[in-house]
């Protein structure tokens, strides 16, 4: 019987790549539902191409426009609004859920899948950054498996398949488009410069995060929750070639690495098929004549990595503040409202104003914290 799949964030970079993998797998995966925010035309076409049962739009106005566009034409059922999407998801309890919706917006539908005991193939790191404790606790109660799709965390997941106790997780990092530059050289970079990633083709937000190294900081927090790893046992190394996707060092001194050319189809298929391995036509790895290099991250020029680690270690709602402020600051940079070097100071200023007065971590407290941090970040940017 084919695996059943629901894709959150279907029209984004990971969602579109997931569609490519589904087509290549020729009948191994049956798409039940596809979810997007506003891109209704692309979502409808994807629904037709993948023979989805339903397509859902969290933006209700976009759903209304889609209904007007198709005007009763044959195709998937159209589901309107987040509440109806959650109901549709939970009506397919045997389906896997690809969590590829960008940013904090992916939290509620991901939690709905977890609460229903569905396996979540998680590409949305912000969900675990903002609400890692909540997601992990609910997954433990419901029996939901969280299988990582980020290339680095997929690598760690595969290296830990034997279940042995590890000594250290080593996250690799390409270094982004500005590796080796000084702060002075970054004073006038434009969004187009930051969006030119040397090895990966990703969405705009994650590409900017890669340029600041915030993406790696968020991945440190994500690894903490995915693998129950204490922060001192998570390290980062710059690896510009992006061939080794991450490594795990074990107590006996052995270190395992997962390798491959940069290709998001591989971790997507690993998550879809796990614990099986399905055939996929990809470029075979050829290391002859290839140089693999490594260096320590420059946390002076790129302070986001250190800041994220400190926030992760603080715990509570601090990572939620970090995540929200970062989303707002990155969006402002892409709109050319702030400079590249103002992204991290904006985040730090919001963190400096946060005074956590409760250890409670609930969906309501996380949502309130996210709202507060976004408001403060926008106020600072507009000042």
PDB file of N, CA and C in Angstrom, residues 298-372:
ATOM      1  N   UNK A 298      33.401  31.868  12.222  1.00  0.00           N
ATOM      2  CA  UNK A 298      33.835  33.193  12.680  1.00  0.00           C
ATOM      3  C   UNK A 298      32.667  33.831  13.437  1.00  0.00           C
ATOM      4  N   UNK A 299      32.654  33.644  14.745  1.00  0.00           N
ATOM      5  CA  UNK A 299      31.525  34.132  15.545  1.00  0.00           C
ATOM      6  C   UNK A 299      31.649  35.611  15.879  1.00  0.00           C
ATOM      7  N   UNK A 300      32.764  36.227  15.514  1.00  0.00           N
ATOM      8  CA  UNK A 300      32.892  37.671  15.698  1.00  0.00           C
ATOM      9  C   UNK A 300      32.196  38.412  14.561  1.00  0.00           C
ATOM     10  N   UNK A 301      32.485  38.002  13.339  1.00  0.00           N
ATOM     11  CA  UNK A 301      31.825  38.615  12.185  1.00  0.00           C
ATOM     12  C   UNK A 301      30.373  38.172  12.079  1.00  0.00           C
ATOM     13  N   UNK A 302      30.107  36.933  12.492  1.00  0.00           N
ATOM     14  CA  UNK A 302      28.759  36.372  12.390  1.00  0.00           C
ATOM     15  C   UNK A 302      28.286  35.958  13.781  1.00  0.00           C
ATOM     16  N   UNK A 303      27.839  36.934  14.589  1.00  0.00           N
ATOM     17  CA  UNK A 303      27.506  36.658  15.995  1.00  0.00           C
ATOM     18  C   UNK A 303      26.186  35.918  16.197  1.00  0.00           C
ATOM     19  N   UNK A 304      25.414  35.714  15.142  1.00  0.00           N
ATOM     20  CA  UNK A 304      24.102  35.065  15.296  1.00  0.00           C
ATOM     21  C   UNK A 304      24.232  33.654  15.844  1.00  0.00           C
ATOM     22  N   UNK A 305      25.275  32.946  15.440  1.00  0.00           N
ATOM     23  CA  UNK A 305      25.449  31.563  15.881  1.00  0.00           C
ATOM     24  C   UNK A 305      25.624  31.494  17.399  1.00  0.00           C
ATOM     25  N   UNK A 306      26.495  32.316  17.941  1.00  0.00           N
ATOM     26  CA  UNK A 306      26.715  32.335  19.388  1.00  0.00           C
ATOM     27  C   UNK A 306      25.469  32.798  20.119  1.00  0.00           C
ATOM     28  N   UNK A 307      24.797  33.806  19.565  1.00  0.00           N
ATOM     29  CA  UNK A 307      23.585  34.330  20.201  1.00  0.00           C
ATOM     30  C   UNK A 307      22.511  33.245  20.285  1.00  0.00           C
ATOM     31  N   UNK A 308      22.310  32.506  19.213  1.00  0.00           N
ATOM     32  CA  UNK A 308      21.295  31.456  19.212  1.00  0.00           C
ATOM     33  C   UNK A 308      21.621  30.373  20.225  1.00  0.00           C
ATOM     34  N   UNK A 309      22.880  30.005  20.326  1.00  0.00           N
ATOM     35  CA  UNK A 309      23.267  28.991  21.309  1.00  0.00           C
ATOM     36  C   UNK A 309      22.971  29.478  22.734  1.00  0.00           C
ATOM     37  N   UNK A 310      23.318  30.729  23.027  1.00  0.00           N
ATOM     38  CA  UNK A 310      23.056  31.281  24.356  1.00  0.00           C
ATOM     39  C   UNK A 310      21.564  31.288  24.669  1.00  0.00           C
ATOM     40  N   UNK A 311      20.765  31.651  23.686  1.00  0.00           N
ATOM     41  CA  UNK A 311      19.317  31.681  23.874  1.00  0.00           C
ATOM     42  C   UNK A 311      18.764  30.265  24.079  1.00  0.00           C
ATOM     43  N   UNK A 312      19.280  29.315  23.290  1.00  0.00           N
ATOM     44  CA  UNK A 312      18.849  27.936  23.464  1.00  0.00           C
ATOM     45  C   UNK A 312      19.156  27.426  24.855  1.00  0.00           C
ATOM     46  N   UNK A 313      20.336  27.733  25.361  1.00  0.00           N
ATOM     47  CA  UNK A 313      20.715  27.296  26.696  1.00  0.00           C
ATOM     48  C   UNK A 313      19.853  27.962  27.769  1.00  0.00           C
ATOM     49  N   UNK A 314      19.394  29.189  27.512  1.00  0.00           N
ATOM     50  CA  UNK A 314      18.518  29.869  28.472  1.00  0.00           C
ATOM     51  C   UNK A 314      17.172  29.176  28.565  1.00  0.00           C
ATOM     52  N   UNK A 315      16.715  28.608  27.452  1.00  0.00           N
ATOM     53  CA  UNK A 315      15.480  27.820  27.449  1.00  0.00           C
ATOM     54  C   UNK A 315      14.227  28.664  27.631  1.00  0.00           C
ATOM     55  N   UNK A 316      13.168  28.022  28.122  1.00  0.00           N
ATOM     56  CA  UNK A 316      11.898  28.711  28.317  1.00  0.00           C
ATOM     57  C   UNK A 316      11.371  29.288  27.020  1.00  0.00           C
ATOM     58  N   UNK A 317      10.935  30.549  27.081  1.00  0.00           N
ATOM     59  CA  UNK A 317      10.382  31.216  25.913  1.00  0.00           C
ATOM     60  C   UNK A 317      11.417  32.076  25.178  1.00  0.00           C
ATOM     61  N   UNK A 318      12.651  32.083  25.667  1.00  0.00           N
ATOM     62  CA  UNK A 318      13.674  32.883  25.012  1.00  0.00           C
ATOM     63  C   UNK A 318      13.870  32.497  23.546  1.00  0.00           C
ATOM     64  N   UNK A 319      13.927  31.207  23.196  1.00  0.00           N
ATOM     65  CA  UNK A 319      14.076  30.883  21.772  1.00  0.00           C
ATOM     66  C   UNK A 319      12.914  31.358  20.916  1.00  0.00           C
ATOM     67  N   UNK A 320      11.716  31.425  21.500  1.00  0.00           N
ATOM     68  CA  UNK A 320      10.562  31.937  20.756  1.00  0.00           C
ATOM     69  C   UNK A 320      10.770  33.409  20.410  1.00  0.00           C
ATOM     70  N   UNK A 321      11.295  34.181  21.366  1.00  0.00           N
ATOM     71  CA  UNK A 321      11.592  35.593  21.118  1.00  0.00           C
ATOM     72  C   UNK A 321      12.630  35.716  19.999  1.00  0.00           C
ATOM     73  N   UNK A 322      13.685  34.941  20.102  1.00  0.00           N
ATOM     74  CA  UNK A 322      14.736  34.953  19.074  1.00  0.00           C
ATOM     75  C   UNK A 322      14.157  34.669  17.695  1.00  0.00           C
ATOM     76  N   UNK A 323      13.348  33.625  17.597  1.00  0.00           N
ATOM     77  CA  UNK A 323      12.808  33.211  16.305  1.00  0.00           C
ATOM     78  C   UNK A 323      11.923  34.298  15.704  1.00  0.00           C
ATOM     79  N   UNK A 324      11.028  34.858  16.510  1.00  0.00           N
ATOM     80  CA  UNK A 324      10.115  35.878  16.003  1.00  0.00           C
ATOM     81  C   UNK A 324      10.867  37.125  15.562  1.00  0.00           C
ATOM     82  N   UNK A 325      11.802  37.579  16.389  1.00  0.00           N
ATOM     83  CA  UNK A 325      12.571  38.778  16.040  1.00  0.00           C
ATOM     84  C   UNK A 325      13.390  38.547  14.781  1.00  0.00           C
ATOM     85  N   UNK A 326      13.929  37.355  14.638  1.00  0.00           N
ATOM     86  CA  UNK A 326      14.712  37.049  13.447  1.00  0.00           C
ATOM     87  C   UNK A 326      13.837  37.064  12.198  1.00  0.00           C
ATOM     88  N   UNK A 327      12.647  36.476  12.274  1.00  0.00           N
ATOM     89  CA  UNK A 327      11.759  36.479  11.098  1.00  0.00           C
ATOM     90  C   UNK A 327      11.437  37.903  10.664  1.00  0.00           C
ATOM     91  N   UNK A 328      11.154  38.765  11.627  1.00  0.00           N
ATOM     92  CA  UNK A 328      10.817  40.157  11.307  1.00  0.00           C
ATOM     93  C   UNK A 328      12.037  40.879  10.723  1.00  0.00           C
ATOM     94  N   UNK A 329      13.198  40.674  11.322  1.00  0.00           N
ATOM     95  CA  UNK A 329      14.406  41.358  10.858  1.00  0.00           C
ATOM     96  C   UNK A 329      14.811  40.896   9.463  1.00  0.00           C
ATOM     97  N   UNK A 330      14.718  39.608   9.205  1.00  0.00           N
ATOM     98  CA  UNK A 330      15.055  39.094   7.868  1.00  0.00           C
ATOM     99  C   UNK A 330      14.096  39.666   6.831  1.00  0.00           C
ATOM    100  N   UNK A 331      12.816  39.706   7.156  1.00  0.00           N
ATOM    101  CA  UNK A 331      11.830  40.268   6.226  1.00  0.00           C
ATOM    102  C   UNK A 331      12.140  41.740   5.940  1.00  0.00           C
ATOM    103  N   UNK A 332      12.524  42.475   6.982  1.00  0.00           N
ATOM    104  CA  UNK A 332      12.856  43.891   6.803  1.00  0.00           C
ATOM    105  C   UNK A 332      14.092  44.052   5.924  1.00  0.00           C
ATOM    106  N   UNK A 333      15.077  43.192   6.092  1.00  0.00           N
ATOM    107  CA  UNK A 333      16.259  43.253   5.241  1.00  0.00           C
ATOM    108  C   UNK A 333      15.898  42.968   3.781  1.00  0.00           C
ATOM    109  N   UNK A 334      15.070  41.957   3.556  1.00  0.00           N
ATOM    110  CA  UNK A 334      14.671  41.630   2.190  1.00  0.00           C
ATOM    111  C   UNK A 334      13.909  42.779   1.541  1.00  0.00           C
ATOM    112  N   UNK A 335      13.223  43.573   2.362  1.00  0.00           N
ATOM    113  CA  UNK A 335      12.510  44.756   1.856  1.00  0.00           C
ATOM    114  C   UNK A 335      13.415  45.990   1.804  1.00  0.00           C
ATOM    115  N   UNK A 336      14.683  45.804   2.180  1.00  0.00           N
ATOM    116  CA  UNK A 336      15.679  46.886   2.199  1.00  0.00           C
ATOM    117  C   UNK A 336      15.304  47.992   3.173  1.00  0.00           C
ATOM    118  N   UNK A 337      14.672  47.604   4.279  1.00  0.00           N
ATOM    119  CA  UNK A 337      14.334  48.572   5.332  1.00  0.00           C
ATOM    120  C   UNK A 337      15.428  48.647   6.381  1.00  0.00           C
ATOM    121  N   UNK A 338      16.233  47.595   6.496  1.00  0.00           N
ATOM    122  CA  UNK A 338      17.406  47.624   7.371  1.00  0.00           C
ATOM    123  C   UNK A 338      18.581  47.019   6.605  1.00  0.00           C
ATOM    124  N   UNK A 339      19.781  47.311   7.069  1.00  0.00           N
ATOM    125  CA  UNK A 339      20.989  46.767   6.444  1.00  0.00           C
ATOM    126  C   UNK A 339      21.251  45.355   6.959  1.00  0.00           C
ATOM    127  N   UNK A 340      22.082  44.634   6.225  1.00  0.00           N
ATOM    128  CA  UNK A 340      22.417  43.265   6.607  1.00  0.00           C
ATOM    129  C   UNK A 340      22.979  43.211   8.027  1.00  0.00           C
ATOM    130  N   UNK A 341      23.873  44.123   8.349  1.00  0.00           N
ATOM    131  CA  UNK A 341      24.517  44.114   9.667  1.00  0.00           C
ATOM    132  C   UNK A 341      23.600  44.607  10.778  1.00  0.00           C
ATOM    133  N   UNK A 342      22.385  45.009  10.446  1.00  0.00           N
ATOM    134  CA  UNK A 342      21.419  45.400  11.477  1.00  0.00           C
ATOM    135  C   UNK A 342      20.507  44.238  11.892  1.00  0.00           C
ATOM    136  N   UNK A 343      20.593  43.122  11.192  1.00  0.00           N
ATOM    137  CA  UNK A 343      19.696  41.999  11.513  1.00  0.00           C
ATOM    138  C   UNK A 343      19.933  41.501  12.935  1.00  0.00           C
ATOM    139  N   UNK A 344      21.163  41.154  13.257  1.00  0.00           N
ATOM    140  CA  UNK A 344      21.448  40.600  14.591  1.00  0.00           C
ATOM    141  C   UNK A 344      21.261  41.641  15.692  1.00  0.00           C
ATOM    142  N   UNK A 345      21.723  42.902  15.534  1.00  0.00           N
ATOM    143  CA  UNK A 345      21.437  43.898  16.581  1.00  0.00           C
ATOM    144  C   UNK A 345      19.940  44.100  16.826  1.00  0.00           C
ATOM    145  N   UNK A 346      19.126  43.993  15.788  1.00  0.00           N
ATOM    146  CA  UNK A 346      17.677  44.105  15.968  1.00  0.00           C
ATOM    147  C   UNK A 346      17.176  42.974  16.857  1.00  0.00           C
ATOM    148  N   UNK A 347      17.629  41.767  16.584  1.00  0.00           N
ATOM    149  CA  UNK A 347      17.222  40.598  17.384  1.00  0.00           C
ATOM    150  C   UNK A 347      17.686  40.761  18.825  1.00  0.00           C
ATOM    151  N   UNK A 348      18.922  41.200  18.983  1.00  0.00           N
ATOM    152  CA  UNK A 348      19.476  41.355  20.334  1.00  0.00           C
ATOM    153  C   UNK A 348      18.705  42.420  21.123  1.00  0.00           C
ATOM    154  N   UNK A 349      18.301  43.492  20.456  1.00  0.00           N
ATOM    155  CA  UNK A 349      17.551  44.546  21.133  1.00  0.00           C
ATOM    156  C   UNK A 349      16.203  44.027  21.639  1.00  0.00           C
ATOM    157  N   UNK A 350      15.558  43.181  20.851  1.00  0.00           N
ATOM    158  CA  UNK A 350      14.279  42.596  21.290  1.00  0.00           C
ATOM    159  C   UNK A 350      14.517  41.667  22.475  1.00  0.00           C
ATOM    160  N   UNK A 351      15.550  40.854  22.404  1.00  0.00           N
ATOM    161  CA  UNK A 351      15.882  39.964  23.526  1.00  0.00           C
ATOM    162  C   UNK A 351      16.174  40.768  24.789  1.00  0.00           C
ATOM    163  N   UNK A 352      16.834  41.899  24.645  1.00  0.00           N
ATOM    164  CA  UNK A 352      17.172  42.734  25.805  1.00  0.00           C
ATOM    165  C   UNK A 352      15.923  43.284  26.497  1.00  0.00           C
ATOM    166  N   UNK A 353      14.839  43.408  25.754  1.00  0.00           N
ATOM    167  CA  UNK A 353      13.603  43.936  26.346  1.00  0.00           C
ATOM    168  C   UNK A 353      12.709  42.848  26.934  1.00  0.00           C
ATOM    169  N   UNK A 354      13.024  41.588  26.640  1.00  0.00           N
ATOM    170  CA  UNK A 354      12.167  40.492  27.125  1.00  0.00           C
ATOM    171  C   UNK A 354      12.449  40.216  28.601  1.00  0.00           C
ATOM    172  N   UNK A 355      11.403  40.143  29.382  1.00  0.00           N
ATOM    173  CA  UNK A 355      11.512  39.805  30.791  1.00  0.00           C
ATOM    174  C   UNK A 355      10.571  38.647  31.058  1.00  0.00           C
ATOM    175  N   UNK A 356      11.110  37.440  30.988  1.00  0.00           N
ATOM    176  CA  UNK A 356      10.266  36.256  31.151  1.00  0.00           C
ATOM    177  C   UNK A 356       9.834  36.148  32.613  1.00  0.00           C
ATOM    178  N   UNK A 357       8.519  36.147  32.836  1.00  0.00           N
ATOM    179  CA  UNK A 357       8.015  36.099  34.202  1.00  0.00           C
ATOM    180  C   UNK A 357       7.292  34.803  34.517  1.00  0.00           C
ATOM    181  N   UNK A 358       7.415  33.812  33.629  1.00  0.00           N
ATOM    182  CA  UNK A 358       6.757  32.532  33.861  1.00  0.00           C
ATOM    183  C   UNK A 358       7.554  31.442  33.162  1.00  0.00           C
ATOM    184  N   UNK A 359       7.612  30.285  33.808  1.00  0.00           N
ATOM    185  CA  UNK A 359       8.279  29.141  33.196  1.00  0.00           C
ATOM    186  C   UNK A 359       7.314  28.312  32.362  1.00  0.00           C
ATOM    187  N   UNK A 360       6.045  28.723  32.318  1.00  0.00           N
ATOM    188  CA  UNK A 360       5.033  27.968  31.571  1.00  0.00           C
ATOM    189  C   UNK A 360       5.334  28.018  30.076  1.00  0.00           C
ATOM    190  N   UNK A 361       5.349  26.856  29.446  1.00  0.00           N
ATOM    191  CA  UNK A 361       5.496  26.783  28.003  1.00  0.00           C
ATOM    192  C   UNK A 361       4.277  26.060  27.460  1.00  0.00           C
ATOM    193  N   UNK A 362       3.316  26.837  26.996  1.00  0.00           N
ATOM    194  CA  UNK A 362       2.083  26.311  26.422  1.00  0.00           C
ATOM    195  C   UNK A 362       1.903  26.941  25.056  1.00  0.00           C
ATOM    196  N   UNK A 363       0.961  26.418  24.277  1.00  0.00           N
ATOM    197  CA  UNK A 363       0.710  27.018  22.968  1.00  0.00           C
ATOM    198  C   UNK A 363       0.309  28.477  23.133  1.00  0.00           C
ATOM    199  N   UNK A 364      -0.510  28.763  24.133  1.00  0.00           N
ATOM    200  CA  UNK A 364      -0.979  30.138  24.342  1.00  0.00           C
ATOM    201  C   UNK A 364       0.184  31.064  24.721  1.00  0.00           C
ATOM    202  N   UNK A 365       1.065  30.605  25.621  1.00  0.00           N
ATOM    203  CA  UNK A 365       2.186  31.469  26.027  1.00  0.00           C
ATOM    204  C   UNK A 365       3.168  31.663  24.878  1.00  0.00           C
ATOM    205  N   UNK A 366       3.346  30.628  24.063  1.00  0.00           N
ATOM    206  CA  UNK A 366       4.247  30.739  22.910  1.00  0.00           C
ATOM    207  C   UNK A 366       3.679  31.716  21.887  1.00  0.00           C
ATOM    208  N   UNK A 367       2.389  31.629  21.617  1.00  0.00           N
ATOM    209  CA  UNK A 367       1.776  32.548  20.654  1.00  0.00           C
ATOM    210  C   UNK A 367       1.821  33.988  21.159  1.00  0.00           C
ATOM    211  N   UNK A 368       1.576  34.185  22.465  1.00  0.00           N
ATOM    212  CA  UNK A 368       1.639  35.534  23.028  1.00  0.00           C
ATOM    213  C   UNK A 368       3.061  36.079  22.964  1.00  0.00           C
ATOM    214  N   UNK A 369       4.035  35.233  23.259  1.00  0.00           N
ATOM    215  CA  UNK A 369       5.444  35.632  23.187  1.00  0.00           C
ATOM    216  C   UNK A 369       5.824  36.003  21.756  1.00  0.00           C
ATOM    217  N   UNK A 370       5.395  35.197  20.800  1.00  0.00           N
ATOM    218  CA  UNK A 370       5.688  35.471  19.391  1.00  0.00           C
ATOM    219  C   UNK A 370       5.095  36.815  18.970  1.00  0.00           C
ATOM    220  N   UNK A 371       3.840  37.066  19.356  1.00  0.00           N
ATOM    221  CA  UNK A 371       3.191  38.347  19.024  1.00  0.00           C
ATOM    222  C   UNK A 371       3.968  39.516  19.622  1.00  0.00           C
ATOM    223  N   UNK A 372       4.352  39.375  20.894  1.00  0.00           N
ATOM    224  CA  UNK A 372       5.082  40.453  21.581  1.00  0.00           C
ATOM    225  C   UNK A 372       6.395  40.744  20.867  1.00  0.00           C
TER     226      UNK A 372
END
